[in-house]
GROMACS .gro file of C-alpha atoms in nm:
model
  216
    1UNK     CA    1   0.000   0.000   0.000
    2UNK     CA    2   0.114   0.383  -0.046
    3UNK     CA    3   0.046   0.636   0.113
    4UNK     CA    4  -0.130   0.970  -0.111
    5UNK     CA    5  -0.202   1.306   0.061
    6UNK     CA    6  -0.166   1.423   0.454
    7UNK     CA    7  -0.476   1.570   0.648
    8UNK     CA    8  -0.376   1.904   0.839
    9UNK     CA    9  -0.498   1.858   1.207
   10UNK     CA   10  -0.807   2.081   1.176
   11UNK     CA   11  -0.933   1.880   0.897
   12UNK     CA   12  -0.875   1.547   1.108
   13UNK     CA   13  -1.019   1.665   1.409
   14UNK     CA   14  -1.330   1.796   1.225
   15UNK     CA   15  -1.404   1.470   1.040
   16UNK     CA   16  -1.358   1.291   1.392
   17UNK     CA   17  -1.605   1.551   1.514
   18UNK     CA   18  -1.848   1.483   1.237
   19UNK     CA   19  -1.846   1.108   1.267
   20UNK     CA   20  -1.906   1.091   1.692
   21UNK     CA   21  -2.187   1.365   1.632
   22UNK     CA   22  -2.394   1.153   1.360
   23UNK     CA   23  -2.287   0.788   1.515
   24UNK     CA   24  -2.485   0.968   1.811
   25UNK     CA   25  -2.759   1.126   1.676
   26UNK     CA   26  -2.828   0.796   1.416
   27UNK     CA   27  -2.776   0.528   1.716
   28UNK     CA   28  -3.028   0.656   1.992
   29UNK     CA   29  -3.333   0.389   1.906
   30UNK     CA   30  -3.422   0.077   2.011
   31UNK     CA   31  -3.217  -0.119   1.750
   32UNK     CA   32  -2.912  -0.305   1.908
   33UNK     CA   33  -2.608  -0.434   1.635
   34UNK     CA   34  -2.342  -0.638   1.714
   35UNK     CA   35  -2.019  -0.475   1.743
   36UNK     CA   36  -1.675  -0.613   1.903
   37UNK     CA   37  -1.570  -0.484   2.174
   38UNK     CA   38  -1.185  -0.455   2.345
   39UNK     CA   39  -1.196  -0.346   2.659
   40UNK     CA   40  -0.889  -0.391   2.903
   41UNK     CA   41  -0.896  -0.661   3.143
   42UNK     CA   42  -0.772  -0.459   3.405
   43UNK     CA   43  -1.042  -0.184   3.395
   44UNK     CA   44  -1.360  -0.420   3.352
   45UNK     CA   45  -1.569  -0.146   3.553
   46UNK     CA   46  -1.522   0.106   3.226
   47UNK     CA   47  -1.656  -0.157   2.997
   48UNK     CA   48  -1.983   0.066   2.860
   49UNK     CA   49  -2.024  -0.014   2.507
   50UNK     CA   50  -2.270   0.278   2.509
   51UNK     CA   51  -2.049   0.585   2.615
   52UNK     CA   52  -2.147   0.898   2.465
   53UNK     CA   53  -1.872   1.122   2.555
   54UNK     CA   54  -1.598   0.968   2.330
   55UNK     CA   55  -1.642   0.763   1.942
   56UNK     CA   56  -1.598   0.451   2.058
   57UNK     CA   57  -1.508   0.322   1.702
   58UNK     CA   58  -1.134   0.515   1.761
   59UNK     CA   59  -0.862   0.326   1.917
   60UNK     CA   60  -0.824   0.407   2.299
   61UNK     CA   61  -0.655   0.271   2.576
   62UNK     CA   62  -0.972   0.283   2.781
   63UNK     CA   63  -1.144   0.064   2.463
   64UNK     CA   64  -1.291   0.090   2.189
   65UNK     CA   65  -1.542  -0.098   1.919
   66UNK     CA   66  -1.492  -0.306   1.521
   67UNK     CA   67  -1.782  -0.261   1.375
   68UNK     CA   68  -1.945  -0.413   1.037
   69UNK     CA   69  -1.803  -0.279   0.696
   70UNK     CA   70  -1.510  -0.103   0.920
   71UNK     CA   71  -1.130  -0.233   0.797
   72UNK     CA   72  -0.875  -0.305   0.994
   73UNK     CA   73  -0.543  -0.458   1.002
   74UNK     CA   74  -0.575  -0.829   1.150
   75UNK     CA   75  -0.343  -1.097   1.271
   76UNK     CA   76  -0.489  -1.411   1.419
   77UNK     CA   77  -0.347  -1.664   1.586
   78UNK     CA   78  -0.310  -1.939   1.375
   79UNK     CA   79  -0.059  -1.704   1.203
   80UNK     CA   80  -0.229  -1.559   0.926
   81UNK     CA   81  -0.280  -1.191   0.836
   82UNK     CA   82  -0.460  -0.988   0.660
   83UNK     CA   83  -0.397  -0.629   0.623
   84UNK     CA   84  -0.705  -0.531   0.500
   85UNK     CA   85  -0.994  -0.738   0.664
   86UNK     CA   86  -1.323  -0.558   0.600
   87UNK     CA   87  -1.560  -0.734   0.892
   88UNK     CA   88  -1.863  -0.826   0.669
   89UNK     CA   89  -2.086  -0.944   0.959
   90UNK     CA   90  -2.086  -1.073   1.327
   91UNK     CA   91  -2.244  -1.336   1.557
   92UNK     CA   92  -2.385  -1.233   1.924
   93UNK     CA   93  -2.487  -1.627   1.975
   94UNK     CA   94  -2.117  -1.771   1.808
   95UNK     CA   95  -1.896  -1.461   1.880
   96UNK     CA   96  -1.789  -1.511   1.566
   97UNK     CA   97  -1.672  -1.283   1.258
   98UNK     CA   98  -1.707  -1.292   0.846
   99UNK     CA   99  -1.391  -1.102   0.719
  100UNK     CA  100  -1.283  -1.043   0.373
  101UNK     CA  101  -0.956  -1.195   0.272
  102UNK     CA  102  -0.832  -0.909   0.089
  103UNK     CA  103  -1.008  -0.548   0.008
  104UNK     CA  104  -1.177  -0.656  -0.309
  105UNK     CA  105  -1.119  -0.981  -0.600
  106UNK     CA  106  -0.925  -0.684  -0.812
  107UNK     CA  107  -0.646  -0.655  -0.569
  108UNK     CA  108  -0.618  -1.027  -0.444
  109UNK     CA  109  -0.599  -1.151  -0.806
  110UNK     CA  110  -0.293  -0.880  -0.832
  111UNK     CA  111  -0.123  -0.973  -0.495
  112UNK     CA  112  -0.209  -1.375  -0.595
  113UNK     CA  113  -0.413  -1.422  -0.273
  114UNK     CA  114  -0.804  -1.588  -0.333
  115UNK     CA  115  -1.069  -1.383  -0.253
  116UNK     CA  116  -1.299  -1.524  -0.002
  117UNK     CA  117  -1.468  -1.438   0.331
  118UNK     CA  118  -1.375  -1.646   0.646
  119UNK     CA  119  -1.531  -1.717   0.995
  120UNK     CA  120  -1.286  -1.688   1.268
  121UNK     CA  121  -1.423  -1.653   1.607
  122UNK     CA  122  -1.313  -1.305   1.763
  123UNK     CA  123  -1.118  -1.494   2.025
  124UNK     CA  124  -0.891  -1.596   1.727
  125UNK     CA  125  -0.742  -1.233   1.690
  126UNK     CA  126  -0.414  -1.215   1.858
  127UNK     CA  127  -0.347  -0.839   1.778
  128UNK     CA  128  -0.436  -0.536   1.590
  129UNK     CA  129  -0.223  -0.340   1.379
  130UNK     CA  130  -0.314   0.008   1.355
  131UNK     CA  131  -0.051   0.219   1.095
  132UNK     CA  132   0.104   0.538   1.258
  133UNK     CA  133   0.375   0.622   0.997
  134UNK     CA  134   0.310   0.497   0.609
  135UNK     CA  135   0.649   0.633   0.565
  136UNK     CA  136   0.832   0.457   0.792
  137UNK     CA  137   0.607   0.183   0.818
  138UNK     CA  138   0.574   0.267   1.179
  139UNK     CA  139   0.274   0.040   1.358
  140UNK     CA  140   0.122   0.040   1.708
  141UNK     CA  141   0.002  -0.287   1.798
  142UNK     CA  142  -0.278  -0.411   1.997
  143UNK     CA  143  -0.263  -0.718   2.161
  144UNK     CA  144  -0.553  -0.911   2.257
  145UNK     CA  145  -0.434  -1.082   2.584
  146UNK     CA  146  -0.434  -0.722   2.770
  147UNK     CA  147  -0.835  -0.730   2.664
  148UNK     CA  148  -1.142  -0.918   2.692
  149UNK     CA  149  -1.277  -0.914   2.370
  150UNK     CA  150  -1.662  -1.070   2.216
  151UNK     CA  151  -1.916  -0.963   2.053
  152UNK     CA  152  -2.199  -0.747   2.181
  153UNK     CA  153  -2.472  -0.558   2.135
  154UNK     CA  154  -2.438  -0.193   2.085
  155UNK     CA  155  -2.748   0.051   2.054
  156UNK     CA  156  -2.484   0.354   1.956
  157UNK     CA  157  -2.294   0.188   1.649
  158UNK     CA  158  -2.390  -0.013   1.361
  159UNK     CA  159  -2.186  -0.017   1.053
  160UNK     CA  160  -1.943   0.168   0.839
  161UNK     CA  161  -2.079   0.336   0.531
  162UNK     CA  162  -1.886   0.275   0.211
  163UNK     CA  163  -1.662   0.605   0.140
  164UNK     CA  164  -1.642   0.748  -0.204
  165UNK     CA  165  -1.371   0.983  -0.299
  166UNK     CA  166  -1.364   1.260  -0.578
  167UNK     CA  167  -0.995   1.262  -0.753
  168UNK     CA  168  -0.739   1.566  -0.617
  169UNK     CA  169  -0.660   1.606  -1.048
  170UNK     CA  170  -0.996   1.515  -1.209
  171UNK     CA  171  -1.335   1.572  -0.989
  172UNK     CA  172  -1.501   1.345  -1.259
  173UNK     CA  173  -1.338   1.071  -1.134
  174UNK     CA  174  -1.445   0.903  -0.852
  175UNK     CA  175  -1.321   0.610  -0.609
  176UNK     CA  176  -1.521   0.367  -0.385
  177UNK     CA  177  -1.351   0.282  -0.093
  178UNK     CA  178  -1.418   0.194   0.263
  179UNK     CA  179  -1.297   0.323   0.613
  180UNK     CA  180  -0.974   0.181   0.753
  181UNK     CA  181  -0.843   0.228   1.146
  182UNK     CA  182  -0.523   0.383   1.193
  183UNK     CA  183  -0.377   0.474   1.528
  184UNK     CA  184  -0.497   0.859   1.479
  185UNK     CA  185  -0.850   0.725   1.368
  186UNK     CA  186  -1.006   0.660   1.065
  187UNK     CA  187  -0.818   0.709   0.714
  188UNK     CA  188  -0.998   0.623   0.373
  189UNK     CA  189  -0.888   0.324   0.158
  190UNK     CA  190  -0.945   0.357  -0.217
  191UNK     CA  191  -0.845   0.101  -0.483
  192UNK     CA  192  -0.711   0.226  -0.800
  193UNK     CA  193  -0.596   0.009  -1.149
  194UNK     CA  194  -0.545  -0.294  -0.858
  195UNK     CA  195  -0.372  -0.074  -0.612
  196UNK     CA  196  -0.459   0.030  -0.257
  197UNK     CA  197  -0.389   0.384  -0.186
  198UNK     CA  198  -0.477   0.536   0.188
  199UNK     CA  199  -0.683   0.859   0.094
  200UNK     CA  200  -0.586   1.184   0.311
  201UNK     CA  201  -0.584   1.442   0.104
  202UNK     CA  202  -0.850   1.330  -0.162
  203UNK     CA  203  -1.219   1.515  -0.151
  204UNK     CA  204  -1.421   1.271   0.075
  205UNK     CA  205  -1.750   1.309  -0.062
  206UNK     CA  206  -1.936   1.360   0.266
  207UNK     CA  207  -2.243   1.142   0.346
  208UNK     CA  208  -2.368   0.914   0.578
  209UNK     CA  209  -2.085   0.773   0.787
  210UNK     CA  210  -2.236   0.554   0.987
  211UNK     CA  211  -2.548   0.352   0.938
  212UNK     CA  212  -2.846   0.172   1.134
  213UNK     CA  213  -2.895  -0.243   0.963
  214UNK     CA  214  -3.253  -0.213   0.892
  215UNK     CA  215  -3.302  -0.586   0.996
  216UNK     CA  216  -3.109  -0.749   1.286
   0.00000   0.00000   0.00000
């Protein structure tokens, strides 16, 4: 993967803002969704899946939510990894997860990797990987033994839009991606003649960017 443009810190923090203030306002009702949750095992009294004062989808020490559609950087522990898992769906009664094997059949057919989606149950993660430098291919890393980790059921978060991107050189042009945790929160991955490219600098077309499942 390469990296394309840099957000400046304003930008960042008002995207964050935007996100936590319609994942609140959209997640109020009635309708729970499964969502995984890592919370440390040493602070089990902090474990609301519900907290309105933070996004709960961003990486934090104090914990923090995968939800459906979101991708993320995996490692399980029967050694495999995939850098680009997009969680497809999730089970409350098996606490288990459907993840794509690669970001779409384009790009596994270039990196020779078969497109499929897998069940692992979430206990099967040994540890997140969440990019801090593309440049330096700098990583923090989450380990699962510091966190109890299952499914459950969240009435704040649902699932991850799909992003679409207007092109920086041509505003014709126009990229479907999805959402993708880093450790300063979420970046925008794009695919592009095969290619993943993170998208920082590119004109997110905003829209919804989280949504309810109609049916659970």
């Amino acid at each position: 993967m390469s990296g394309d443009f840099h957000l400046n810190c304003t930008m960042r923090k008002l995207i964050v803002f935007c996100f936590f203030i319609l994942s609140v306002s959209l997640f109020a009702g009635d309708t729970l969704c499964p969502v995984v949750a890592f919370f440390p095992l040493k602070n089990k009294q902090a474990q609301n899946y519900n907290d309105t004062t933070r996004d709960l989808t961003v990486y934090s020490k104090k914990g923090f939510l995968l939800v459906v559609n979101g991708m993320y950087d995996l490692q399980f522990k029967d050694g495999r990894r995939i850098p680009d898992a997009r969680i497809v769906s999730l089970s409350l009664e098996k606490q288990t997860m459907n993840v794509t094997t690669a970001f779409s059949p384009i790009t596994a057919f270039k990196n020779h990797i078969i497109y499929d989606t897998i069940t692992y149950a979430v206990t099967d993660i040994e540890k997140l990987r969440l990019i801090g430098d593309r440049a330096y291919g700098i990583f923090d890393f989450v380990k699962t033994s510091d966190y109890s980790v299952r499914v459950v059921s969240s009435g704040m978060y649902c699932e991850m839009q799909e992003v679409r991107v207007r092109s920086y050189n041509d505003s014709s042009i126009i990229y479907n991606g999805f959402f993708y945790l880093s450790s300063q929160g979420w970046d925008y991955i794009y695919e592009m003649d095969g290619a993943l490219y993170f998208s920082n600098g590119l004109d997110f077309i905003y829209e919804t960017l989280i949504a309810r499942k109609e049916d659970q």
